Coordinates of C-alpha atoms in Angstrom, one line a residue:
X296 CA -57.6 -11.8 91.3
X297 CA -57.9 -11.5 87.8
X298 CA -56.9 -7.9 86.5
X299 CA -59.3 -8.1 83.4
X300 CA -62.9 -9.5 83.4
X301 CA -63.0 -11.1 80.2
X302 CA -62.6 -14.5 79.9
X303 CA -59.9 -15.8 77.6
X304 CA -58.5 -19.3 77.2
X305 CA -55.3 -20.4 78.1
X306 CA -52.9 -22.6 76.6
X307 CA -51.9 -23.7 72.9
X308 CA -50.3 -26.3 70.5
X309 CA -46.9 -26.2 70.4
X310 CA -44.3 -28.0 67.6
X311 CA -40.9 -27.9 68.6
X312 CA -37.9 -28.3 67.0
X313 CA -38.3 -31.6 66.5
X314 CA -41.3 -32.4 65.2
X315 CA -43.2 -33.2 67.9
X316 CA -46.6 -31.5 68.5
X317 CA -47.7 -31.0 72.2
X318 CA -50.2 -28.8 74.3
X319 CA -48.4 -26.1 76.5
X320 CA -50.4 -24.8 79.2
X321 CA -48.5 -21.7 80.2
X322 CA -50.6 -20.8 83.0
X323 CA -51.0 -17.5 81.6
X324 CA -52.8 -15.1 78.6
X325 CA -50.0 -12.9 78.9
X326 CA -46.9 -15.9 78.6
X327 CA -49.5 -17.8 75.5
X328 CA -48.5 -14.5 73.9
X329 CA -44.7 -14.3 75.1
X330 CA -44.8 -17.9 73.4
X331 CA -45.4 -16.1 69.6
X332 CA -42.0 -15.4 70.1
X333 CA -38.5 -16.6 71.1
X334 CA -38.4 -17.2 74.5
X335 CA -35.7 -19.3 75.5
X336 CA -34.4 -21.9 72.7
X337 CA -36.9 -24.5 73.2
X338 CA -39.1 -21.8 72.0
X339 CA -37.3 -19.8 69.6
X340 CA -39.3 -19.5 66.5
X341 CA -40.7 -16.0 65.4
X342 CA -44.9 -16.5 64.3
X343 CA -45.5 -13.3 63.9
X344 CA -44.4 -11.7 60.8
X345 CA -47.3 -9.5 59.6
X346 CA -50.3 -7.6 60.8
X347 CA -52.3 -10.8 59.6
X348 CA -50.3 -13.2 61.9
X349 CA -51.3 -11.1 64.9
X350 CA -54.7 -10.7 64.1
X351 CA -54.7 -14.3 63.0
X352 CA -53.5 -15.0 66.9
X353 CA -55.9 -13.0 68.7
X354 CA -59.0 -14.1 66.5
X355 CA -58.0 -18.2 67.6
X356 CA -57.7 -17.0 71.0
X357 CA -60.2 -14.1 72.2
X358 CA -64.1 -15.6 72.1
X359 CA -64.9 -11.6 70.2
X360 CA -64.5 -10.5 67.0
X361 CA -61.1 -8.7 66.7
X362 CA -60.2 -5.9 63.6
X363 CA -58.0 -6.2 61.6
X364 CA -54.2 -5.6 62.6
X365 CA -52.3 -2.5 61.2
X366 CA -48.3 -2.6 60.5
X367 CA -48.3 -0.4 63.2
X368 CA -50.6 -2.8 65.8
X369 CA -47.9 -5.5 64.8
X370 CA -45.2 -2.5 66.3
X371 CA -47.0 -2.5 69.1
X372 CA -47.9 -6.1 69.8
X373 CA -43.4 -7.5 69.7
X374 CA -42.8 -4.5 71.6
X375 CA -45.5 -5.6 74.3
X376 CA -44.8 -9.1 73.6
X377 CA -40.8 -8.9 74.2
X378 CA -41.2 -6.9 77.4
X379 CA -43.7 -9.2 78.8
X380 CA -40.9 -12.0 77.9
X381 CA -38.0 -9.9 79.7
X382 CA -40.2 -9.8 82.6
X383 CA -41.2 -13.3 82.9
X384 CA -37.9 -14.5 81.8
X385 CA -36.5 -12.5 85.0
X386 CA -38.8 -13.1 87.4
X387 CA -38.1 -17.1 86.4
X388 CA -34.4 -16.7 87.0
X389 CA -34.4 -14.1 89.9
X390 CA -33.4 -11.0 88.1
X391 CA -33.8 -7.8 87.8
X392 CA -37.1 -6.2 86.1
X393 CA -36.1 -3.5 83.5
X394 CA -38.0 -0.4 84.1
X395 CA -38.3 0.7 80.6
X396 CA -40.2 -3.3 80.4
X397 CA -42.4 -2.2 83.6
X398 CA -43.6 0.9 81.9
X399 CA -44.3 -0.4 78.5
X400 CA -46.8 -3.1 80.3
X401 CA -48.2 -0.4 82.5
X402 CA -48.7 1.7 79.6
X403 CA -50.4 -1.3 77.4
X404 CA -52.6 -2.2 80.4
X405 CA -53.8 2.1 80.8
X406 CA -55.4 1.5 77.8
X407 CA -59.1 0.5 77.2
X408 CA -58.9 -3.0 77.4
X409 CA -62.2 -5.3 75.4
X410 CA -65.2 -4.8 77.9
X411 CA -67.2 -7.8 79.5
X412 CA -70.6 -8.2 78.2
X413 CA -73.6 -9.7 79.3
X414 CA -75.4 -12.1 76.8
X415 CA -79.2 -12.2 76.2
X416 CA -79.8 -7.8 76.1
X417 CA -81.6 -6.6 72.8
X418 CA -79.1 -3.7 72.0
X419 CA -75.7 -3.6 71.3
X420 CA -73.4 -1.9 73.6
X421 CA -70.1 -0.7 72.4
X422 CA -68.3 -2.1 69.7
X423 CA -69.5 -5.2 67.7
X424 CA -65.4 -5.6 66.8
X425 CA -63.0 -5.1 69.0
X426 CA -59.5 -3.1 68.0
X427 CA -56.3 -5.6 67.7
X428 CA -55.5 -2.4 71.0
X429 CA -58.6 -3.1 73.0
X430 CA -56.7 -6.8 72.9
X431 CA -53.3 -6.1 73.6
X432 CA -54.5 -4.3 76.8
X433 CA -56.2 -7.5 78.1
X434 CA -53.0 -9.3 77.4
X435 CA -51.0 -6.5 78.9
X436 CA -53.4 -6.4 81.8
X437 CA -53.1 -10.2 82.4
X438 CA -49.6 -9.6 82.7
X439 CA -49.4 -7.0 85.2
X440 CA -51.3 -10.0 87.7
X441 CA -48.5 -12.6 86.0
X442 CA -45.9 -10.8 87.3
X443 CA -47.7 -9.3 90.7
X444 CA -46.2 -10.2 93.9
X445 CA -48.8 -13.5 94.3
X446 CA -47.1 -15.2 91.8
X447 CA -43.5 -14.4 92.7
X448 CA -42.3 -18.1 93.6
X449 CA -45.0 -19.5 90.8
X450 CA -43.4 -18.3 87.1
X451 CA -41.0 -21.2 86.7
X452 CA -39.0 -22.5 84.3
X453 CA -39.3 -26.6 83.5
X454 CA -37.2 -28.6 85.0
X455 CA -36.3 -30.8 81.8
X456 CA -32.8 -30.9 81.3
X457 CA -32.3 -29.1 77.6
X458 CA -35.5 -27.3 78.3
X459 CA -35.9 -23.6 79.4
X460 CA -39.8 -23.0 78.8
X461 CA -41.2 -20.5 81.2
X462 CA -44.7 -21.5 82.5
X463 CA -47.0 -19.8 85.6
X464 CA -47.5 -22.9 88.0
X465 CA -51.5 -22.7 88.8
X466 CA -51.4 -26.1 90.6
X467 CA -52.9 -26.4 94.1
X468 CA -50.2 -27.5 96.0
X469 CA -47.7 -25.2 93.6
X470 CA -45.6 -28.3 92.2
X471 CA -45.3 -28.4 88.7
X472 CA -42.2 -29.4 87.4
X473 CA -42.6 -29.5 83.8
X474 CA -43.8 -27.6 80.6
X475 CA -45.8 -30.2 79.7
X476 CA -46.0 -34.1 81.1
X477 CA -46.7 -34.8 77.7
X478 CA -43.0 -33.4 76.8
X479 CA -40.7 -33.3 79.3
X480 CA -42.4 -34.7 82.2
X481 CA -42.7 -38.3 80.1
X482 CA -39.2 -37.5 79.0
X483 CA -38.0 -37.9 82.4
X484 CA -40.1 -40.7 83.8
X485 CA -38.3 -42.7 80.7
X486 CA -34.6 -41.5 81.4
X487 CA -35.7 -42.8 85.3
X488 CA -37.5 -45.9 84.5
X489 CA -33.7 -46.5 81.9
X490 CA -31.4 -46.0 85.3
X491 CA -33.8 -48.2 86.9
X492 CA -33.3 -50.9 84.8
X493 CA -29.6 -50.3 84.1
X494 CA -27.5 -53.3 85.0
X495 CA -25.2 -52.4 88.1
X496 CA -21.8 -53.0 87.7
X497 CA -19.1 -54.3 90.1
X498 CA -16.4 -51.7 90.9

């Protein structure tokens, strides 16, 4: 069950390293986020370097209109960020949670988070622009279902052999294998089809 009622949309373009540009979907508001920073090598590069980045980030991603970001929001939002990244990270591998990460995600998701509204009323209720905090407690309250116990055996990392991306497998039957089919996954199916087609030799 959703922690948050607000309705956000999940995944993003990703270039990596090399050039290539591919959709990630990470399963998760709260990992899209850990993915603005390095998480693993295959995802490595920093993207937010000043208030404006982060409000640049929430404005593509949250359907509302979001204030402007502070130097001090930006504080907030790596130190909310890299804990959520510990914690996935962790939970992907089988480690241990950091308590100090636990607490700063449980204090993020205390906060008031951006209300649900109901379209078609002739008032305004609330705030017609939400606070760059009002968004980092969605995010942070997303996360706290992320790393619940229903998704223990579903944050993965991909299977690709020089990849270490961390995704939330939402598939039905709970099999995804890959960051991204378009990436990895087709990566694979070509190394196979190449041993396929590999002449055998005699010993």
């Amino acid at each position: 069950m959703p922690v948050s009622t607000v309705q956000i949309p999940v995944g993003q373009w990703v270039v990596s390293g090399d050039g290539l540009r591919w959709w990630f979907d990470s399963g998760s508001l709260a990992l899209d986020f850990a993915c603005t920073g390095p998480i693993g090598a295959s995802l490595a590069e920093e993207l937010l370097h000043a208030p404006d980045d982060l409000a640049g980030w929430l404005r593509e991603r949250f359907p509302m209109a979001i204030g402007d970001a502070r130097t001090r929001d930006l504080f907030d939002a790596t130190a909310l960020r890299d804990a959520i990244t510990r914690l996935a990270l962790a939970a992907a591998h089988g480690g241990e949670r950091r308590s100090d990460d636990v607490d700063i995600v449980n204090l993020y998701a205390a906060t008031p988070d951006i209300p649900p509204s109901l379209a078609g009323g002739s008032r305004q209720a609330g705030r017609s622009v939400q606070l760059v905090g009002q968004a980092l407690s969605t995010i942070a309250r997303d996360a706290v279902d992320l790393l619940g116990a229903a998704n223990a055996e579903r944050i993965r990392v991909c299977a690709g052999d020089d990849c270490d991306i961390v995704f939330l497998d939402t598939s039905r039957a709970g099999s995804r294998r890959w960051c991204s089919m378009q990436r990895c996954g087709n990566r694979a199916k070509v190394r196979a089809h190449r041993a396929r087609k590999r002449p055998v030799t005699a010993g």
